[in-house]
PDB file of C-alpha atoms and ligand atoms in Angstrom:
ATOM      1  CA  MET A   1      51.205 146.817 144.733  1.00  0.00           C
ATOM      2  CA  LYS A   2      50.621 145.097 141.714  1.00  0.00           C
ATOM      3  CA  LYS A   3      52.411 144.705 138.780  1.00  0.00           C
ATOM      4  CA  GLU A   4      50.642 145.046 135.677  1.00  0.00           C
ATOM      5  CA  LEU A   5      51.559 144.299 132.053  1.00  0.00           C
ATOM      6  CA  TYR A   6      50.022 146.026 128.178  1.00  0.00           C
ATOM      7  CA  GLN A   7      51.120 144.003 125.567  1.00  0.00           C
ATOM      8  CA  PHE A   8      49.939 144.433 122.437  1.00  0.00           C
ATOM      9  CA  GLU A   9      49.832 142.161 119.078  1.00  0.00           C
ATOM     10  CA  PHE A  10      50.687 143.227 115.881  1.00  0.00           C
ATOM     11  CA  TYR A  11      51.827 141.568 112.379  1.00  0.00           C
ATOM     12  CA  ARG A  12      55.390 142.490 110.466  1.00  0.00           C
ATOM     13  CA  VAL A  13      55.236 141.693 107.348  1.00  0.00           C
ATOM     14  CA  ASN A  14      58.129 141.029 104.404  1.00  0.00           C
ATOM     15  CA  ASN A  15      56.440 140.220 101.195  1.00  0.00           C
ATOM     16  CA  ARG A  16      54.088 142.612 100.661  1.00  0.00           C
ATOM     17  CA  THR A  17      52.731 140.008  97.777  1.00  0.00           C
ATOM     18  CA  GLU A  18      50.938 138.389 100.548  1.00  0.00           C
ATOM     19  CA  LEU A  19      48.576 141.123 101.093  1.00  0.00           C
ATOM     20  CA  PRO A  20      45.264 141.254 100.600  1.00  0.00           C
ATOM     21  CA  ALA A  21      44.548 143.080  97.698  1.00  0.00           C
ATOM     22  CA  GLU A  22      42.214 145.790  99.341  1.00  0.00           C
ATOM     23  CA  ASP A  23      45.479 146.447 101.820  1.00  0.00           C
ATOM     24  CA  VAL A  24      48.066 146.705  98.392  1.00  0.00           C
ATOM     25  CA  ASP A  25      45.892 148.897  96.503  1.00  0.00           C
ATOM     26  CA  LEU A  26      45.139 151.447  99.792  1.00  0.00           C
ATOM     27  CA  LEU A  27      49.637 151.413 100.278  1.00  0.00           C
ATOM     28  CA  VAL A  28      49.304 153.261  96.455  1.00  0.00           C
ATOM     29  CA  ALA A  29      46.165 155.617  97.394  1.00  0.00           C
ATOM     30  CA  ALA A  30      48.976 156.176 100.228  1.00  0.00           C
ATOM     31  CA  ASN A  31      51.937 157.290  98.310  1.00  0.00           C
ATOM     32  CA  GLU A  32      49.787 159.198  95.526  1.00  0.00           C
ATOM     33  CA  ALA A  33      49.254 161.191  98.744  1.00  0.00           C
ATOM     34  CA  ALA A  34      51.979 161.416 100.284  1.00  0.00           C
ATOM     35  CA  GLN A  35      53.617 162.740  96.513  1.00  0.00           C
ATOM     36  CA  GLN A  36      51.266 165.786  96.808  1.00  0.00           C
ATOM     37  CA  ALA A  37      52.283 166.397 100.609  1.00  0.00           C
ATOM     38  CA  TYR A  38      53.164 169.741 100.957  1.00  0.00           C
ATOM     39  CA  ALA A  39      56.207 169.040 103.464  1.00  0.00           C
ATOM     40  CA  PRO A  40      59.243 172.191 102.421  1.00  0.00           C
ATOM     41  CA  TYR A  41      60.265 172.476 105.440  1.00  0.00           C
ATOM     42  CA  SER A  42      61.370 169.057 106.680  1.00  0.00           C
ATOM     43  CA  ASN A  43      61.150 167.962 103.074  1.00  0.00           C
ATOM     44  CA  PHE A  44      59.610 164.545 104.231  1.00  0.00           C
ATOM     45  CA  LYS A  45      56.447 163.921 102.607  1.00  0.00           C
ATOM     46  CA  VAL A  46      53.290 162.046 104.222  1.00  0.00           C
ATOM     47  CA  GLY A  47      50.572 159.957 103.030  1.00  0.00           C
ATOM     48  CA  ALA A  48      47.560 158.625 104.752  1.00  0.00           C
ATOM     49  CA  ALA A  49      44.220 156.635 102.841  1.00  0.00           C
ATOM     50  CA  ALA A  50      41.627 155.121 104.684  1.00  0.00           C
ATOM     51  CA  ARG A  51      38.685 152.961 103.525  1.00  0.00           C
ATOM     52  CA  LEU A  52      36.243 153.562 105.723  1.00  0.00           C
ATOM     53  CA  ILE A  53      33.483 150.745 106.155  1.00  0.00           C
ATOM     54  CA  ASN A  54      31.530 152.105 102.857  1.00  0.00           C
ATOM     55  CA  GLY A  55      33.958 151.543 100.539  1.00  0.00           C
ATOM     56  CA  LYS A  56      35.104 154.846 100.502  1.00  0.00           C
ATOM     57  CA  ILE A  57      38.129 156.059  99.890  1.00  0.00           C
ATOM     58  CA  VAL A  58      39.788 159.122 102.166  1.00  0.00           C
ATOM     59  CA  LEU A  59      42.467 161.040 101.144  1.00  0.00           C
ATOM     60  CA  GLY A  60      45.052 163.009 103.897  1.00  0.00           C
ATOM     61  CA  SER A  61      48.785 164.147 103.503  1.00  0.00           C
ATOM     62  CA  ASN A  62      50.701 166.265 105.613  1.00  0.00           C
ATOM     63  CA  GLN A  63      50.470 170.075 105.286  1.00  0.00           C
ATOM     64  CA  GLU A  64      53.316 172.347 106.491  1.00  0.00           C
ATOM     65  CA  ASN A  65      53.284 176.621 107.013  1.00  0.00           C
ATOM     66  CA  ALA A  66      56.267 178.138 107.720  1.00  0.00           C
ATOM     67  CA  SER A  67      55.318 178.831 111.065  1.00  0.00           C
ATOM     68  CA  TYR A  68      56.395 174.984 112.068  1.00  0.00           C
ATOM     69  CA  PRO A  69      54.424 174.469 114.657  1.00  0.00           C
ATOM     70  CA  VAL A  70      50.970 175.125 112.312  1.00  0.00           C
ATOM     71  CA  GLY A  71      51.846 172.165 110.278  1.00  0.00           C
ATOM     72  CA  ILE A  72      49.298 169.649 110.720  1.00  0.00           C
ATOM     73  CA  CYS A  73      50.034 165.688 110.330  1.00  0.00           C
ATOM     74  CA  ALA A  74      48.356 163.759 107.394  1.00  0.00           C
ATOM     75  CA  GLU A  75      46.336 161.426 108.916  1.00  0.00           C
ATOM     76  CA  ARG A  76      44.564 164.185 111.242  1.00  0.00           C
ATOM     77  CA  VAL A  77      44.412 166.221 107.337  1.00  0.00           C
ATOM     78  CA  LEU A  78      42.127 163.582 106.956  1.00  0.00           C
ATOM     79  CA  LEU A  79      40.463 162.272 109.393  1.00  0.00           C
ATOM     80  CA  GLY A  80      39.175 166.080 109.009  1.00  0.00           C
ATOM     81  CA  ASN A  81      38.732 165.154 105.392  1.00  0.00           C
ATOM     82  CA  ILE A  82      36.240 162.358 107.100  1.00  0.00           C
ATOM     83  CA  GLY A  83      34.301 164.528 108.887  1.00  0.00           C
ATOM     84  CA  VAL A  84      33.355 166.699 106.422  1.00  0.00           C
ATOM     85  CA  GLN A  85      32.806 164.558 103.307  1.00  0.00           C
ATOM     86  CA  PHE A  86      31.894 160.819 105.909  1.00  0.00           C
ATOM     87  CA  PRO A  87      30.879 162.131 109.383  1.00  0.00           C
ATOM     88  CA  GLY A  88      30.215 159.150 111.807  1.00  0.00           C
ATOM     89  CA  VAL A  89      31.429 156.475 108.888  1.00  0.00           C
ATOM     90  CA  ALA A  90      33.682 154.046 110.465  1.00  0.00           C
ATOM     91  CA  ILE A  91      37.473 153.208 109.211  1.00  0.00           C
ATOM     92  CA  ASP A  92      38.130 149.560 108.832  1.00  0.00           C
ATOM     93  CA  THR A  93      42.185 150.465 107.823  1.00  0.00           C
ATOM     94  CA  MET A  94      44.377 152.763 107.004  1.00  0.00           C
ATOM     95  CA  ALA A  95      47.171 152.912 105.571  1.00  0.00           C
ATOM     96  CA  ILE A  96      50.739 155.458 106.629  1.00  0.00           C
ATOM     97  CA  THR A  97      53.889 156.032 104.042  1.00  0.00           C
ATOM     98  CA  TYR A  98      55.864 158.666 103.102  1.00  0.00           C
ATOM     99  CA  LEU A  99      57.926 160.173 100.653  1.00  0.00           C
ATOM    100  CA  LEU A 100      61.548 160.701 100.915  1.00  0.00           C
ATOM    101  CA  VAL A 101      64.187 162.801  99.005  1.00  0.00           C
ATOM    102  CA  ASP A 102      67.027 161.455  98.202  1.00  0.00           C
ATOM    103  CA  ARG A 103      66.097 157.434  98.214  1.00  0.00           C
ATOM    104  CA  LYS A 104      63.598 155.074  98.986  1.00  0.00           C
ATOM    105  CA  SER A 105      61.863 154.876 102.455  1.00  0.00           C
ATOM    106  CA  ASP A 106      62.789 151.854 104.283  1.00  0.00           C
ATOM    107  CA  SER A 107      61.148 151.555 107.075  1.00  0.00           C
ATOM    108  CA  PRO A 108      58.002 151.627 108.862  1.00  0.00           C
ATOM    109  CA  VAL A 109      56.254 155.050 109.747  1.00  0.00           C
ATOM    110  CA  SER A 110      54.468 155.802 113.333  1.00  0.00           C
ATOM    111  CA  PRO A 111      52.152 158.073 113.415  1.00  0.00           C
ATOM    112  CA  CYS A 112      53.204 160.702 116.600  1.00  0.00           C
ATOM    113  CA  GLY A 113      51.538 160.824 119.817  1.00  0.00           C
ATOM    114  CA  MET A 114      48.985 163.680 118.734  1.00  0.00           C
ATOM    115  CA  CYS A 115      47.624 161.893 115.969  1.00  0.00           C
ATOM    116  CA  ARG A 116      47.075 158.317 118.342  1.00  0.00           C
ATOM    117  CA  GLN A 117      45.060 160.631 120.279  1.00  0.00           C
ATOM    118  CA  ALA A 118      43.573 161.627 117.441  1.00  0.00           C
ATOM    119  CA  LEU A 119      43.117 158.744 116.379  1.00  0.00           C
ATOM    120  CA  SER A 120      41.924 156.852 119.409  1.00  0.00           C
ATOM    121  CA  GLU A 121      39.032 159.976 120.042  1.00  0.00           C
ATOM    122  CA  PHE A 122      37.902 158.833 115.713  1.00  0.00           C
ATOM    123  CA  GLU A 123      37.472 155.194 117.534  1.00  0.00           C
ATOM    124  CA  SER A 124      35.662 155.134 120.712  1.00  0.00           C
ATOM    125  CA  ARG A 125      34.050 157.949 118.058  1.00  0.00           C
ATOM    126  CA  VAL A 126      32.621 155.515 115.820  1.00  0.00           C
ATOM    127  CA  ASN A 127      32.801 152.612 118.474  1.00  0.00           C
ATOM    128  CA  HIS A 128      34.527 150.965 115.567  1.00  0.00           C
ATOM    129  CA  PRO A 129      38.694 150.116 116.066  1.00  0.00           C
ATOM    130  CA  VAL A 130      41.030 152.069 113.308  1.00  0.00           C
ATOM    131  CA  ARG A 131      43.339 149.132 111.762  1.00  0.00           C
ATOM    132  CA  LEU A 132      47.146 150.607 110.833  1.00  0.00           C
ATOM    133  CA  LEU A 133      49.300 149.440 108.373  1.00  0.00           C
ATOM    134  CA  LEU A 134      52.808 151.335 108.511  1.00  0.00           C
ATOM    135  CA  ALA A 135      55.101 151.829 105.765  1.00  0.00           C
ATOM    136  CA  GLY A 136      57.863 152.778 103.448  1.00  0.00           C
ATOM    137  CA  GLU A 137      58.377 152.726 100.101  1.00  0.00           C
ATOM    138  CA  VAL A 138      60.172 149.219 100.256  1.00  0.00           C
ATOM    139  CA  GLY A 139      60.749 146.843 103.101  1.00  0.00           C
ATOM    140  CA  ASP A 140      59.184 145.886 105.826  1.00  0.00           C
ATOM    141  CA  LEU A 141      55.303 147.148 106.807  1.00  0.00           C
ATOM    142  CA  LEU A 142      53.182 146.814 110.454  1.00  0.00           C
ATOM    143  CA  ILE A 143      50.066 145.438 110.516  1.00  0.00           C
ATOM    144  CA  VAL A 144      49.024 147.366 114.259  1.00  0.00           C
ATOM    145  CA  LYS A 145      44.399 145.872 115.009  1.00  0.00           C
ATOM    146  CA  ALA A 146      43.697 149.312 116.713  1.00  0.00           C
ATOM    147  CA  SER A 147      45.243 152.315 116.513  1.00  0.00           C
ATOM    148  CA  ILE A 148      43.903 152.325 120.308  1.00  0.00           C
ATOM    149  CA  ASP A 149      46.702 149.471 120.682  1.00  0.00           C
ATOM    150  CA  LEU A 150      49.524 152.436 120.326  1.00  0.00           C
ATOM    151  CA  LEU A 151      48.356 154.675 123.324  1.00  0.00           C
ATOM    152  CA  PRO A 152      47.882 153.004 126.478  1.00  0.00           C
ATOM    153  CA  PHE A 153      46.434 155.126 129.228  1.00  0.00           C
ATOM    154  CA  VAL A 154      44.635 157.571 126.473  1.00  0.00           C
ATOM    155  CA  PHE A 155      43.180 160.187 128.250  1.00  0.00           C
ATOM    156  CA  GLN A 156      39.422 159.837 126.769  1.00  0.00           C
ATOM    157  CA  ARG A 157      36.049 162.544 127.308  1.00  0.00           C
ATOM    158  CA  HIS A 158      35.201 159.937 130.202  1.00  0.00           C
ATOM    159  CA  HIS A 159      38.036 161.792 131.660  1.00  0.00           C
ATOM    160  CA  LEU A 160      36.509 164.944 132.370  1.00  0.00           C
ATOM    161  CA  HIS A 161      33.192 164.079 133.830  1.00  0.00           C
TER     162      HIS A 161
HETATM  163  N1  THU B   1      54.361 163.336 109.847  1.00  0.00           N
HETATM  164  C1  THU B   1      53.026 163.151 109.697  1.00  0.00           C
HETATM  165  O1  THU B   1      52.425 164.316 109.027  1.00  0.00           O
HETATM  166  N2  THU B   1      52.711 162.226 109.756  1.00  0.00           N
HETATM  167  C2  THU B   1      53.356 161.997 110.764  1.00  0.00           C
HETATM  168  O2  THU B   1      52.895 160.390 111.411  1.00  0.00           O
HETATM  169  C3  THU B   1      54.408 161.252 111.337  1.00  0.00           C
HETATM  170  C4  THU B   1      54.918 162.648 110.611  1.00  0.00           C
HETATM  171  C5  THU B   1      54.756 165.009 109.265  1.00  0.00           C
HETATM  172  C6  THU B   1      54.923 166.520 110.267  1.00  0.00           C
HETATM  173  C7  THU B   1      56.376 167.290 109.281  1.00  0.00           C
HETATM  174  O3  THU B   1      55.031 168.060 108.203  1.00  0.00           O
HETATM  175  C8  THU B   1      56.699 166.101 109.245  1.00  0.00           C
HETATM  176  O4  THU B   1      55.947 164.894 108.379  1.00  0.00           O
HETATM  177  C9  THU B   1      58.318 165.626 109.410  1.00  0.00           C
HETATM  178  O5  THU B   1      57.843 165.440 111.378  1.00  0.00           O
END
């Protein structure tokens, strides 16, 4: 028996003025996407914005449904949009943020397990990491260099053969 260790690095950003302008722009785009989310059941409006390696910005927001499990997270809406608009084009960075009804969101949001799985498939499909900016409207923001870092022991297509 051998003990092994899984570790990953991430950055915590306390002062957003330290961010490059491109990241700030992406956070603004994610915030705007969140404003258009359809989340009448949770009132938790999520917005995601990706900058592709071709420089294009693609958006996603959560789309809920009266039949709750039918709802889709912002991240997977975004990945679907890329699949239609720019198939095969890699993501450089994806910003994810959210809005609350009664106050400003102030801690980073983190993609759910299903979205981590979807992000992993996207990374391996285009063979390029998805850098993540995880943010509330205010407060600390986290930067993860590859979404796969958030899903150790991921199930991938090679397991099927
Ligand atoms: N949600 C997202 O869109 N992305 C996340 O990263 C976390 C959760 C959505 C799903 C649901 O519409 C609402 O937020 C509450 O869970």
